[in-house]
Short mmCIF file of C-alpha atoms in Angstrom, two decimals:
data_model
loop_
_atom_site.label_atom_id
_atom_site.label_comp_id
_atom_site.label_asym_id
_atom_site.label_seq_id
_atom_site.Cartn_x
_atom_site.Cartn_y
_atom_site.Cartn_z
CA UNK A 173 51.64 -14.43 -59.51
CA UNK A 174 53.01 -16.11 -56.94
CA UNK A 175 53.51 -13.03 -54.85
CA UNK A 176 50.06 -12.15 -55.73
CA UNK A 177 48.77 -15.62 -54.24
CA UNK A 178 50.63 -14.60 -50.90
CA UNK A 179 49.26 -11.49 -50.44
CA UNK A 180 45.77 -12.84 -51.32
CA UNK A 181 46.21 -15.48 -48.27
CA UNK A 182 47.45 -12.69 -45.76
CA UNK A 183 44.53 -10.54 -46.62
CA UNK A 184 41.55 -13.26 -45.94
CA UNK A 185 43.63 -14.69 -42.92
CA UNK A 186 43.46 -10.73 -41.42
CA UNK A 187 39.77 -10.63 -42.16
CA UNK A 188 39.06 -13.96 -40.55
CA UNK A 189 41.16 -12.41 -37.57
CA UNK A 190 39.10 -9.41 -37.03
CA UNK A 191 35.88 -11.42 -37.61
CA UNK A 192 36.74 -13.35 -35.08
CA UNK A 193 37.47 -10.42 -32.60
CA UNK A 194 34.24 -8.86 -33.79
CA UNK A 195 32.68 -11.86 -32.76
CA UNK A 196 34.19 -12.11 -29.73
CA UNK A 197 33.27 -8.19 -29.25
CA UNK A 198 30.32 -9.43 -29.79
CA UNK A 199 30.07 -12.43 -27.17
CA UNK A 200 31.61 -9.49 -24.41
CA UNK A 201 28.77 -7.07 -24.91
CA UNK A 202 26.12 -9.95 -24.55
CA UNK A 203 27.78 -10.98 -21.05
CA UNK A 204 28.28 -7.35 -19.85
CA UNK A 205 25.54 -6.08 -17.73
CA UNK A 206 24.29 -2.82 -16.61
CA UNK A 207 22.17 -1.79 -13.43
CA UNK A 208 21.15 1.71 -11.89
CA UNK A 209 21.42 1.47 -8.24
CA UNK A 210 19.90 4.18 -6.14
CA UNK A 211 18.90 4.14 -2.51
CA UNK A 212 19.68 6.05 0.56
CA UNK A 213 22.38 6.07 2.74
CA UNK A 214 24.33 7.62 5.38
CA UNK A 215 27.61 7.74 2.78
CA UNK A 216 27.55 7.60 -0.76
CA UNK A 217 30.99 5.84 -2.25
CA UNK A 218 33.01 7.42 -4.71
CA UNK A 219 34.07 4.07 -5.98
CA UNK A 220 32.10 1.00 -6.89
CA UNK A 221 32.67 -2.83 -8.21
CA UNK A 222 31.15 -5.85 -8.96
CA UNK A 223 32.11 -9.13 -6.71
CA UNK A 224 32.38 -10.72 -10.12
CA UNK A 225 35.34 -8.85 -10.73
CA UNK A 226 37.04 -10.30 -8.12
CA UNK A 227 36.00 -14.19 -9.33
CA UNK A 228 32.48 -14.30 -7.57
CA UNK A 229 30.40 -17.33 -9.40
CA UNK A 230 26.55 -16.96 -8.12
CA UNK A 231 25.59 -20.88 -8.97
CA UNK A 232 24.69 -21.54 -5.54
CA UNK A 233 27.81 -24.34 -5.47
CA UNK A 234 31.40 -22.67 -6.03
CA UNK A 235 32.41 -20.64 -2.91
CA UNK A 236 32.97 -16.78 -2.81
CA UNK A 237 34.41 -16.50 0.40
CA UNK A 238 38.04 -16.04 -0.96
CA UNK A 239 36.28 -13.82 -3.68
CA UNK A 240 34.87 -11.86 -1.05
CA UNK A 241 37.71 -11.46 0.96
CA UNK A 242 39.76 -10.22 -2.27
CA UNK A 243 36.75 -7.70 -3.21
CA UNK A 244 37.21 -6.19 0.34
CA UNK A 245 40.85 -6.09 0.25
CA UNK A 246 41.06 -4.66 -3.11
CA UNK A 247 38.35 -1.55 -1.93
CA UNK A 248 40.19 -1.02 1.04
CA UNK A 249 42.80 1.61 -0.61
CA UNK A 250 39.78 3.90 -1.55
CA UNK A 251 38.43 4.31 2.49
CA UNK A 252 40.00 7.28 2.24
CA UNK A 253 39.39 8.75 -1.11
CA UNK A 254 35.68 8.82 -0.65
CA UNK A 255 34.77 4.81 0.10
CA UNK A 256 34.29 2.04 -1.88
CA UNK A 257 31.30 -0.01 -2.96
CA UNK A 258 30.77 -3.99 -3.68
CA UNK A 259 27.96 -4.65 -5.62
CA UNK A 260 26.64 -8.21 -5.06
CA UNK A 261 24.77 -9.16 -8.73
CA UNK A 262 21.89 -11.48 -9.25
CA UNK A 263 22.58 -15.01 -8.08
CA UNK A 264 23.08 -17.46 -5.38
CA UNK A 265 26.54 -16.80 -4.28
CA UNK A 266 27.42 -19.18 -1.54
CA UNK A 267 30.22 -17.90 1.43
CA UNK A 268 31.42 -18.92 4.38
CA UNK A 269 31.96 -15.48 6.75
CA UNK A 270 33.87 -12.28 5.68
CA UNK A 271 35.27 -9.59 7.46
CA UNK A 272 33.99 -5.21 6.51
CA UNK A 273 35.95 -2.27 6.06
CA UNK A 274 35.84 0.90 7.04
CA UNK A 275 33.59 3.30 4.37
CA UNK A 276 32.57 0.89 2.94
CA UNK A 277 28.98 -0.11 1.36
CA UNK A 278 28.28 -4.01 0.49
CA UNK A 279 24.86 -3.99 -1.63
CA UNK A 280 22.73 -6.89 -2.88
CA UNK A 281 20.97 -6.57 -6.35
CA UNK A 282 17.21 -7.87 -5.41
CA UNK A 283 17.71 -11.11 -6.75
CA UNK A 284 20.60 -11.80 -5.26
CA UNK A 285 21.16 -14.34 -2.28
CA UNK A 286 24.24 -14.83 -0.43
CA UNK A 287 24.17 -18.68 0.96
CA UNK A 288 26.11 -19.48 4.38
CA UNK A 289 28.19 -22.08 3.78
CA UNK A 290 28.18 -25.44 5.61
CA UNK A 291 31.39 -26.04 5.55
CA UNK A 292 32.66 -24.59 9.26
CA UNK A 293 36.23 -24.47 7.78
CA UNK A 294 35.28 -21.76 6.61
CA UNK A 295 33.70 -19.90 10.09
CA UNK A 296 36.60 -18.60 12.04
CA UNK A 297 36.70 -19.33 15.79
CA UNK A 298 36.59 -16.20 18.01
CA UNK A 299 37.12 -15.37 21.46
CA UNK A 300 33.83 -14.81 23.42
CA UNK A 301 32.64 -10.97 23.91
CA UNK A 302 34.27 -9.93 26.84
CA UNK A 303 30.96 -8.46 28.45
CA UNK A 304 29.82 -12.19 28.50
CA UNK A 305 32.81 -14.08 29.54
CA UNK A 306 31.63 -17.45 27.54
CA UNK A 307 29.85 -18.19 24.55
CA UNK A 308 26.23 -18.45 24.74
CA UNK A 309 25.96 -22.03 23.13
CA UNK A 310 29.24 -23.70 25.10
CA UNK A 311 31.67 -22.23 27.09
CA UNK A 312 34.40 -21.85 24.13
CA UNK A 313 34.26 -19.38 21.84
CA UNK A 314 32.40 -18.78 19.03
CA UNK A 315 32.21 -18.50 15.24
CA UNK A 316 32.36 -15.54 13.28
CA UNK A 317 29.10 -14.24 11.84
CA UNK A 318 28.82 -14.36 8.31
CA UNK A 319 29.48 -10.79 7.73
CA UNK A 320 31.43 -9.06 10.52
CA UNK A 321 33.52 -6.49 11.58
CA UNK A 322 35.21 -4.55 14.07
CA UNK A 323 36.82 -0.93 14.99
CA UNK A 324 35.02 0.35 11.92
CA UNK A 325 34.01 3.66 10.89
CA UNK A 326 31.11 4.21 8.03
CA UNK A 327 29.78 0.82 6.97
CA UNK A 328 26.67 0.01 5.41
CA UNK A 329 24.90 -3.54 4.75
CA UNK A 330 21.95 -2.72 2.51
CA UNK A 331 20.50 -3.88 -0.85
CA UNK A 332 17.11 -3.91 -3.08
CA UNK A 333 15.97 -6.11 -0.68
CA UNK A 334 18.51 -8.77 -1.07
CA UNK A 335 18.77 -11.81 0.58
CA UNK A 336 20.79 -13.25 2.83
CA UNK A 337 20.24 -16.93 3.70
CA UNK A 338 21.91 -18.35 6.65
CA UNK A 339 20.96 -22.18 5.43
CA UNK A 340 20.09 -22.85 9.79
CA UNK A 341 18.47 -25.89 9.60
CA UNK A 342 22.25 -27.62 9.95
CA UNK A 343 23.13 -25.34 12.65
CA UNK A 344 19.88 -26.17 14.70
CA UNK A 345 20.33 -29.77 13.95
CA UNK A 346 23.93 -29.31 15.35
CA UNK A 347 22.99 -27.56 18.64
CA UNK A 348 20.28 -29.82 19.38
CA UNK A 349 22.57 -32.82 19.34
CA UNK A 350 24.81 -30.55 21.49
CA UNK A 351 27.68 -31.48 18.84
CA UNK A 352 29.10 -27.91 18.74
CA UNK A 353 32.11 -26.49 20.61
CA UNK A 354 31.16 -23.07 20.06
CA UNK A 355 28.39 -20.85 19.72
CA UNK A 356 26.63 -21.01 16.71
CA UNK A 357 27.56 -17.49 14.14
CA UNK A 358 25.22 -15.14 13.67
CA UNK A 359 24.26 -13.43 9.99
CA UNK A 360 25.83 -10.06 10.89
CA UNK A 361 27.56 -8.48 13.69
CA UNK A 362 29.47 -5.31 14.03
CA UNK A 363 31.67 -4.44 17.05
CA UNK A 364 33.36 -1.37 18.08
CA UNK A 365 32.08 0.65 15.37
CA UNK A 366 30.45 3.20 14.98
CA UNK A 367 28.41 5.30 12.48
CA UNK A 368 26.63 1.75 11.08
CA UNK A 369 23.57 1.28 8.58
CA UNK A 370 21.91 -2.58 8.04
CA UNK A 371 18.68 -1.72 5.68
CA UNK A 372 16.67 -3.08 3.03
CA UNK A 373 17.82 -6.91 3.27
CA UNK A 374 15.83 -9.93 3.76
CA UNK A 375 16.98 -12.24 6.33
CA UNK A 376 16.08 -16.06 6.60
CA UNK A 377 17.07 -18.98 8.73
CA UNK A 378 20.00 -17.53 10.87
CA UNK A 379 22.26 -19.82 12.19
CA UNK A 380 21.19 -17.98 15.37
CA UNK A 381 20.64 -14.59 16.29
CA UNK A 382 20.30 -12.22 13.14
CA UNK A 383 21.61 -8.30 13.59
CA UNK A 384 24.31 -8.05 16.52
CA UNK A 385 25.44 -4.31 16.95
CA UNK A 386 28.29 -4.82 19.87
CA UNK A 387 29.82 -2.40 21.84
CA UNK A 388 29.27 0.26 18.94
CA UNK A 389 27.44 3.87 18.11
CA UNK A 390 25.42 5.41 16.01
CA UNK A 391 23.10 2.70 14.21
CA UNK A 392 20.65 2.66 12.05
CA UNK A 393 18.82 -0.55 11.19
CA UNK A 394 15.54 0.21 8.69
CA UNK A 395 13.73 -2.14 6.27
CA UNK A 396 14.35 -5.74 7.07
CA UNK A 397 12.88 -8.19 6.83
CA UNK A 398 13.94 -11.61 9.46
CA UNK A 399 12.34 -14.95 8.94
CA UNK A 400 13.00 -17.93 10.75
CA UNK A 401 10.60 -20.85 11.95
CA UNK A 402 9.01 -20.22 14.62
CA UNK A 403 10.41 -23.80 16.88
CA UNK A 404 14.29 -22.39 15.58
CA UNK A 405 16.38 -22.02 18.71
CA UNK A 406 17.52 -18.90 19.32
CA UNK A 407 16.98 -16.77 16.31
CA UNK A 408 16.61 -13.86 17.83
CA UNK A 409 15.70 -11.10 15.28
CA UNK A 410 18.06 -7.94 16.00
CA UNK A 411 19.97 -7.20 19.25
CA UNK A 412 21.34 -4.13 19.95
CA UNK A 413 23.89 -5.14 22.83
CA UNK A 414 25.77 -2.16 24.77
CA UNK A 415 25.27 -0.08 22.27
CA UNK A 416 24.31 3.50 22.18
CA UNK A 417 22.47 6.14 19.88
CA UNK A 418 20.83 3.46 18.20
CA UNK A 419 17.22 3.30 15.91
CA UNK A 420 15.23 0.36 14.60
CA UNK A 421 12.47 1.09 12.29
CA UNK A 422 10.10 -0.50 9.70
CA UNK A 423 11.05 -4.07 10.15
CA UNK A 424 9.21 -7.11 10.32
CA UNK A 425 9.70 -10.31 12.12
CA UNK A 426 8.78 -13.97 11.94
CA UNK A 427 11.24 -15.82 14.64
CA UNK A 428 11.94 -18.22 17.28
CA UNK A 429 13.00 -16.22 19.92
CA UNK A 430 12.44 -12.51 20.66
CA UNK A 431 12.24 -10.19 18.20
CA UNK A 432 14.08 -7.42 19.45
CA UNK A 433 16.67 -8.47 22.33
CA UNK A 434 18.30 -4.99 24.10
CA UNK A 435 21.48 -6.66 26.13
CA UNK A 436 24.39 -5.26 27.51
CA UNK A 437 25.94 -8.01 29.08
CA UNK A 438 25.87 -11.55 31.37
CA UNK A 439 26.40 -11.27 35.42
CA UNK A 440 29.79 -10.46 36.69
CA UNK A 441 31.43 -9.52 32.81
CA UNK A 442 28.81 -7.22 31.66
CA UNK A 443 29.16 -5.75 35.24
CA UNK A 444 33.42 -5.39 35.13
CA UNK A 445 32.67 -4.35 31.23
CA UNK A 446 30.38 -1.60 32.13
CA UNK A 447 28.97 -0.68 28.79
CA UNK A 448 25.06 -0.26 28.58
CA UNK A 449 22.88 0.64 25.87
CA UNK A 450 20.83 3.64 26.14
CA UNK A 451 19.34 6.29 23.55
CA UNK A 452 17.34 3.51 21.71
CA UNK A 453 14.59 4.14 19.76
CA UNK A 454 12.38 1.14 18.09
CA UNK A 455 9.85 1.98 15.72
CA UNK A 456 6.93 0.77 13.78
CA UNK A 457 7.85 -3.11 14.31
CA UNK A 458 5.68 -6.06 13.18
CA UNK A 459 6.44 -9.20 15.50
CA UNK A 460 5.29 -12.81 15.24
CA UNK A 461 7.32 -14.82 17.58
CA UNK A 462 4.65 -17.71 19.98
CA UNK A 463 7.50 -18.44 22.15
CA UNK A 464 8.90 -15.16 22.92
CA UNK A 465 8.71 -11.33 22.98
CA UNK A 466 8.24 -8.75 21.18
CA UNK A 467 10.55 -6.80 22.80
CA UNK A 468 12.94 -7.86 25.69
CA UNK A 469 15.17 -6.07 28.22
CA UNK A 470 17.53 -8.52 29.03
CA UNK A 471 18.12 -11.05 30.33
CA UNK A 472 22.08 -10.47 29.93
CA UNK A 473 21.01 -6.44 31.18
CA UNK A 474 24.42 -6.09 33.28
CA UNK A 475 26.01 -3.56 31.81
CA UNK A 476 22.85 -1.39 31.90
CA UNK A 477 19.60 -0.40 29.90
CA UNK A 478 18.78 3.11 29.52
CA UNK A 479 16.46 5.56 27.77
CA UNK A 480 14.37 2.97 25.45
CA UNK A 481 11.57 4.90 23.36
CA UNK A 482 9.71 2.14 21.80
CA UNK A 483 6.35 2.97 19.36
CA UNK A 484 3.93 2.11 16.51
CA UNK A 485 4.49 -1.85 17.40
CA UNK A 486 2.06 -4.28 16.54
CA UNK A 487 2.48 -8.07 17.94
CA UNK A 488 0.43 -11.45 16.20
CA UNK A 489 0.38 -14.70 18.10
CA UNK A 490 3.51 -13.30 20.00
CA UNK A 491 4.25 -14.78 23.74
CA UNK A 492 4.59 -11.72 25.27
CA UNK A 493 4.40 -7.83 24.43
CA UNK A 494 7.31 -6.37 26.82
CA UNK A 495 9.32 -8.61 28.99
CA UNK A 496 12.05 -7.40 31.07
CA UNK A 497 14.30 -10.29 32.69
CA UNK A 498 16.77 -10.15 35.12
CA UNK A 499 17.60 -11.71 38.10
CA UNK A 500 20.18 -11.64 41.68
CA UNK A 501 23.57 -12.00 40.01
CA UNK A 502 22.70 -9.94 37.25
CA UNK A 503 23.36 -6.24 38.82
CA UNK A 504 23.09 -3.20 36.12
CA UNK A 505 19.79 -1.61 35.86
CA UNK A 506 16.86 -1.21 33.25
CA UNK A 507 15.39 2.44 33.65
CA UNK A 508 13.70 5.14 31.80
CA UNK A 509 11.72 2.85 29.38
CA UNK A 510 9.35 4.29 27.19
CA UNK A 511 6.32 2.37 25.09
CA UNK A 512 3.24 3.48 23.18
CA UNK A 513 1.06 2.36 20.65
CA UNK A 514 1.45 -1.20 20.75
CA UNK A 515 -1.40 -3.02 18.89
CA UNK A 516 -1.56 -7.07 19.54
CA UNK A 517 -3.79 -9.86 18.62
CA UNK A 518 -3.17 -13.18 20.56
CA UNK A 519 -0.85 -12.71 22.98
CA UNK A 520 -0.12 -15.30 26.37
CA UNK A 521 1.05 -12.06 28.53
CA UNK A 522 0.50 -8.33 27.40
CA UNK A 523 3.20 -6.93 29.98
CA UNK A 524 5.75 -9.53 31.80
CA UNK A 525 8.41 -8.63 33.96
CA UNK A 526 11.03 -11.70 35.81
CA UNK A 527 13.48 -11.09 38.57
CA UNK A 528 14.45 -14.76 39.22
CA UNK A 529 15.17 -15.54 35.60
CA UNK A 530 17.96 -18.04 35.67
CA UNK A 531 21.15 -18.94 33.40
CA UNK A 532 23.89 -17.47 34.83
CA UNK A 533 27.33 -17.34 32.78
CA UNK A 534 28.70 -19.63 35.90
CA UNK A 535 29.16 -19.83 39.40
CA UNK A 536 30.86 -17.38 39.84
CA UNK A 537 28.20 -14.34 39.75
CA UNK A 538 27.80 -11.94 42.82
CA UNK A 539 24.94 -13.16 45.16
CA UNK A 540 24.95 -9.37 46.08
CA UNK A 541 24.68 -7.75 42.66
CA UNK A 542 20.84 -6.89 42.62
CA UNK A 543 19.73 -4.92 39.10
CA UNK A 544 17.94 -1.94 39.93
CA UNK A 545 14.29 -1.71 37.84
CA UNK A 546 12.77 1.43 37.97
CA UNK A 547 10.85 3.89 35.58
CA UNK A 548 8.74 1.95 33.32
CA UNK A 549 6.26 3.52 30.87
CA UNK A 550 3.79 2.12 28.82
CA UNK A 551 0.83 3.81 27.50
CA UNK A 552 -1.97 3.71 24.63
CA UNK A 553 -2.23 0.03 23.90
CA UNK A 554 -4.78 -2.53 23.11
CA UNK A 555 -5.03 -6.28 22.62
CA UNK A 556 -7.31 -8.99 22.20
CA UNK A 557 -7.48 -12.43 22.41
CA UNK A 558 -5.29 -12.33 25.53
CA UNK A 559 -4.53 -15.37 28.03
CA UNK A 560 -2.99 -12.94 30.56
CA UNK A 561 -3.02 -9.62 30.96
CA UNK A 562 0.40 -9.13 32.90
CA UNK A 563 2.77 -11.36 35.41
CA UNK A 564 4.83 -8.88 37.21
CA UNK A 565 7.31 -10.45 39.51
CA UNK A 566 10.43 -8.16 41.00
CA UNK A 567 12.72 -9.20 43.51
CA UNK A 568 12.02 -9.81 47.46
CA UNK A 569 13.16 -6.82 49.37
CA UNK A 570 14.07 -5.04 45.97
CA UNK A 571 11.19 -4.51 44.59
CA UNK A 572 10.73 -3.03 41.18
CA UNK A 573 9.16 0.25 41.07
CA UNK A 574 8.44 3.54 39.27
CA UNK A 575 5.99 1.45 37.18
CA UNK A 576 3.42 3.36 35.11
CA UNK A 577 1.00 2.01 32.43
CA UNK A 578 -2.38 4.07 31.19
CA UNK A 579 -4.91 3.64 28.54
CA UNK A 580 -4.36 -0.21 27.93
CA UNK A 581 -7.29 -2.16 26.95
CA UNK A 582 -6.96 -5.77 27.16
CA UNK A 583 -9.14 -8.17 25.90
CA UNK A 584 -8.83 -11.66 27.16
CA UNK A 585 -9.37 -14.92 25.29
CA UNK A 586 -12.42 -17.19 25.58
CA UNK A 587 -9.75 -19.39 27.92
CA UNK A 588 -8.33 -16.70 29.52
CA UNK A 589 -7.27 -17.32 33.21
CA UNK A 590 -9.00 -16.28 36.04
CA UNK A 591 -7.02 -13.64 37.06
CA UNK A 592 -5.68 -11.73 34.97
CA UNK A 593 -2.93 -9.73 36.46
CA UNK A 594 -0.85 -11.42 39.17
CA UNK A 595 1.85 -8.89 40.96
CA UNK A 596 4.80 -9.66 43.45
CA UNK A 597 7.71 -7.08 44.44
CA UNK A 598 6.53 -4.34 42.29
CA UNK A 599 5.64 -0.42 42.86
CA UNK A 600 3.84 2.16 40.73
CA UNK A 601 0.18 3.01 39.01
CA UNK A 602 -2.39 2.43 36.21
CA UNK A 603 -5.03 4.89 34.61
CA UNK A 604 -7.36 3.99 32.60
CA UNK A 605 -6.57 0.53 32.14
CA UNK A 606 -8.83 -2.43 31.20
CA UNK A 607 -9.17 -5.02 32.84
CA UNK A 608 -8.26 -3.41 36.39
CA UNK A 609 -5.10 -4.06 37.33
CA UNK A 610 -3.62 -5.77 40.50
CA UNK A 611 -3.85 -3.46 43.92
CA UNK A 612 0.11 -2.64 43.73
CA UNK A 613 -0.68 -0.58 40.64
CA UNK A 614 -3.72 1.53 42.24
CA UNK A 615 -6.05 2.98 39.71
CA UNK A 616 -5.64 6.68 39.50
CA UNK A 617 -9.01 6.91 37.15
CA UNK A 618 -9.52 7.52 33.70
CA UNK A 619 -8.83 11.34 33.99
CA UNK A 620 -5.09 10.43 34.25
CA UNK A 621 -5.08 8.18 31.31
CA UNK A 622 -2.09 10.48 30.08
CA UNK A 623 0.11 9.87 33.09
CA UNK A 624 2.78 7.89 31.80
CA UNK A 625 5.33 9.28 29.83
CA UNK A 626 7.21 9.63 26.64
CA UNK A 627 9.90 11.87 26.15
CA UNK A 628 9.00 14.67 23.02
CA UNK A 629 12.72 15.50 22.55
CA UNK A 630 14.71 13.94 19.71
CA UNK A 631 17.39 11.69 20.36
CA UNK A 632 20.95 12.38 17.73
CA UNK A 633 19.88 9.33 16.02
CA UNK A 634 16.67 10.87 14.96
CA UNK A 635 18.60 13.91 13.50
CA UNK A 636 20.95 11.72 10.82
CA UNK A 637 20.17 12.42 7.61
CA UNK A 638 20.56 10.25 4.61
CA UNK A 639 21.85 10.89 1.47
CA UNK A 640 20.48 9.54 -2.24
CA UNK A 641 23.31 7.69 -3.70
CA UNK A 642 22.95 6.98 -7.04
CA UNK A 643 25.67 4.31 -9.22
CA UNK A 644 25.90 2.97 -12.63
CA UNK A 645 26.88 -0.55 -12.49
CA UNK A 646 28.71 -2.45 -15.39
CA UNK A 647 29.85 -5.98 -14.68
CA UNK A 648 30.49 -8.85 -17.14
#
C-alpha cells in the first residue's frame, strides 16, 4: 500500500509537470508572432531575424542601440551566403546611432518607429568629410547619423512605411543656443558605398539634414516621406553629395531647408577632393519648404555638378523653384542641368541663380577659384501666385551662360513686384515664356518653345531592376 501511495504521488506530480509546460506552451504561442513581408528590392536576403531576438524592447524607454549593434553583428557572417535581414517589429524602439553592413536589408514593420535617442553618449564623434574640411555646425567634427555606414556594398533601408523619428526639437534647441561642439547627426548617411536603396520610410524631425549619400554609387532613394517644421534649421530633405548614378523618385517633402540639396563639396576641400556628382535623375517630387528650394545646386558645388535630369516636380508655398548657389572661392562647375514639368503654386522666385553666396569653410579659400555655370535647361513649367519670376545674378567678368528656359508661364501674385525678372552676369535665351523675360535672355518666339533640352537616353540608374522579395517572419 505504501508503495502504491508513492507511485500515486509521482504520477499526479508528472501530470502537474506537463500541465504546466502545456501551459507554458501555451503562453509561447500567444507571444509568438507572424508577419508576411513583401516589397521590392535591389537584393532579396537569404536570411532574416527579428531585432527582438537580439533583446530589442519597443516601449519607447529601454534603449536598443546595443541590441542593434548585436543584431548587425550577429547577420554579418551571412553577407556572403546570400545577405541577411533585420526585421524591426511594431513598436517604439528608441536608439542612439548604429553602424550597416554590407548585404544587408534593415526593414520597419509599418507601425514601427525607431526614436533617436537624446542621450549624445550614445552619438559617436566623427571626423568631418574630407570634401568639407569642417563640420557644417562648428568647426569640430561631427556626430554619427543615426543609421550609417561606410565602404559598403548592397544595403537597403526600407520598410512598410516605417518610421523613423529623429526627436529634433532638442537638437534645434541645442544649435540655437550654439551649445554644440559638433555638427548636429543626420537620420541616415551612407559613405563610400555603393549599390544603396533608402525607400518606403517616413521621416520626421531630423536632427538635421535627412538622406546623406556621400562619396558613393549607384542609389536609389523611392517612397519617402520627410517632415520637419517648416522654421527647423537645416533639415534639409535628401542630399545626394559627390555622388554618382543616383535616382530620387516619388517622395514628398515638408522641411526647413531645401528639399533636395545636390553638393559635392565646400571651397578649397571639395576642390583638392575632386569628386562631383553627376548622372542624377529626380523625379516626381512634391516640395513644401517657404524658406528654401525645391531643388538646389550647391552651395558647397566644388567638387562639381553634372548631368542633373530633374521632372514631374510640383512646389507649394516653396521659396524658390531652382536655385543654383555658388560663389568666388567656390571653383567646380554646375553644367548640363536638365528640368521639365515643374508645376508650383506660391512661390517668392520661380528660377534663382547666386554667384556671391557667402559662407566659406574659412579663410583660406582661393580668391581665384571661379565655378564655371554653364548649360542650364528648363522647360514646360507653370506657376501662379508668384512674387518674382526669376533673380539671376552670375559673377562679374564670369558670367554665367548657356542658359535656356521655354514654355514657362508665370503668374504673379496680386503683390507681385514690379519687375519681374532682374538679370546681372548671365548669357542665353527664352521661348515662349510668360511674363517676358529680361533682355539678356532674348525672346526667340513661341515657335521655339521646344528649344531647351532634355536628354531621351537612359541613364544606368534607370536600367536597375528590382526584385520581389518575399519573407515569413516569426518573432516572439
Amino acid at each position: 500500500m505504501e508503495l502504491l501511495g508513492r507511485r500515486t504521488q509521482v504520477i499526479k506530480l508528472f501530470l502537474v509537470l506537463v500541465l504546466v509546460g502545456l501551459l507554458r506552451g501555451a503562453e509561447s504561442r500567444k507571444t509568438m508572432r507572424f508577419e508576411s513581408l513583401e516589397y521590392t528590392a535591389i537584393s532579396c536576403r537569404a536570411h532574416s531575424a527579428s531585432l527582438t531576438e537580439f533583446g530589442g524592447v519597443g516601449d519607447g524607454k529601454t534603449s536598443n542601440t546595443k541590441a542593434f549593434q548585436a543584431a548587425i553583428s550577429q547577420l554579418s557572417q551571412y553577407a556572403s551566403k546570400g545577405g541577411a535581414q533585420l526585421f524591426v517589429p511594431a513598436g517604439k524602439w528608441l536608439t542612439g546611432s548604429f553602424n550597416l553592413i554590407s548585404h544587408f536589408t534593415l526593414y520597419l514593420h509599418k507601425d514601427a518607429v525607431l526614436l533617436a535617442s537624446q542621450d549624445m553618449n550614445e552619438w559617436p564623434v566623427l571626423k568631418p568629410l574630407p570634401s568639407y574640411g569642417r563640420g557644417r555646425d562648428a568647426a569640430a567634427g561631427r556626430f554619427s547619423s543615426l543609421i550609417f555606414g561606410t565602404n559598403l556594398t548592397d544595403v537597403i533601408v526600407t520598410g512598410d512605411n516605417g518610421t523613423i523619428d529623429g526627436q529634433g526639437e532638442f537638437w534645434w534647441q541645442q544649435f540655437h543656443k550654439k551649445k554644440l561642439k559638433y555638427t548636429r547627426p543626420y537620420l541616415i548617411e551612407i559613405m563610400f558605398s555603393t549599390d544603396i536603396q533608402i525607400s518606403n520610410l517616413t521621416l520626421l524631425d531630423s536632427p538635421s539634414w535627412n538622406v546623406h549619400p556621400v562619396y558613393s554609387s549607384n542609389i536609389l532613394v523611392q517612397g519617402i516621406t520627410i517632415i520637419a517644421p517648416i522654421t527647423s534649421p537645416n533639415t534639409d530633405g535628401i542630399n545626394p553629395d559627390s555622388c554618382t548614378n543616383t535616382r530620387i523618385e516619388d517622395c514628398y517633402i515638408v522641411s526647413g531647408d531645401d528639399c533636395v540639396a545636390v553638393k559635392s563639396g565646400w571651397d578649397e576641400y571639395g576642390i583638392a577632393f575632386g569628386r562631383p556628382t553627376k548622372q542624377l535623375v529626380i523625379r516626381r517630387l512634391t516640395c513644401i519648404s517657404p524658406y528654401s528650394a525645391t531643388i538646389a545646386l550647391g552651395s558647397e558645388m566644388s567638387g562639381g555638378i553634372q548631368d542633373v535630369r530633374a521632372e514631374d516636380i510640383v512646389a507649394i508655398h516653396t521659396e524658390s523653384g531652382i536655385r543654383i548657389k555658388t560663389a568666388v572661392g567656390r571653383g567646380g562647375y554646375v553644367k548640363a542641368i536638365y528640368v521639365r514639368r515643374m508645376t508650383m503654386h506660391t512661390m517668392k522666385w520661380v528660377f534663382k541663380m547666386n554667384g556671391d553666396y557667402g559662407s566659406h569653410a574659412d579663410d583660406k579659400y582661393d580668391k581665384n577659384a571661379i565655378p564655371e555655370i554653364k548649360g542650364i535647361n528648363y522647360r514646360d513649367m507653370v506657376a501662379d501666385n508668384v512674387t518674382i519670376a526669376a533673380r539671376l545674378e552670375g559673377i562679374p567678368d564670369h558670367p554665367f551662360t548657356g542658359i535656356c528656359i521655354s514654355n514657362v508661364t508665370i503668374g504673379l501674385a496680386a503683390k507681385a513686384k514690379k519687375q519681374p525678372w532682374t538679370c546681372t552676369n548671365i548669357e542665353g535665351i527664352t521661348s515662349g515664356v510668360t511674363p517676358r523675360s529680361c533682355d539678356l535672355l532674348p525672346d526667340q518666339g513661341h515657335d521655339k518653345a521646344t528649344a531647351c533640352e532634355f536628354p531621351a537616353d537612359d541613364l544606368p540608374i534607370d536600367l536597375v531592376e528590382l526584385k520581389q522579395c518575399t519573407y515569413r517572419m516569426s518573432y516572439l
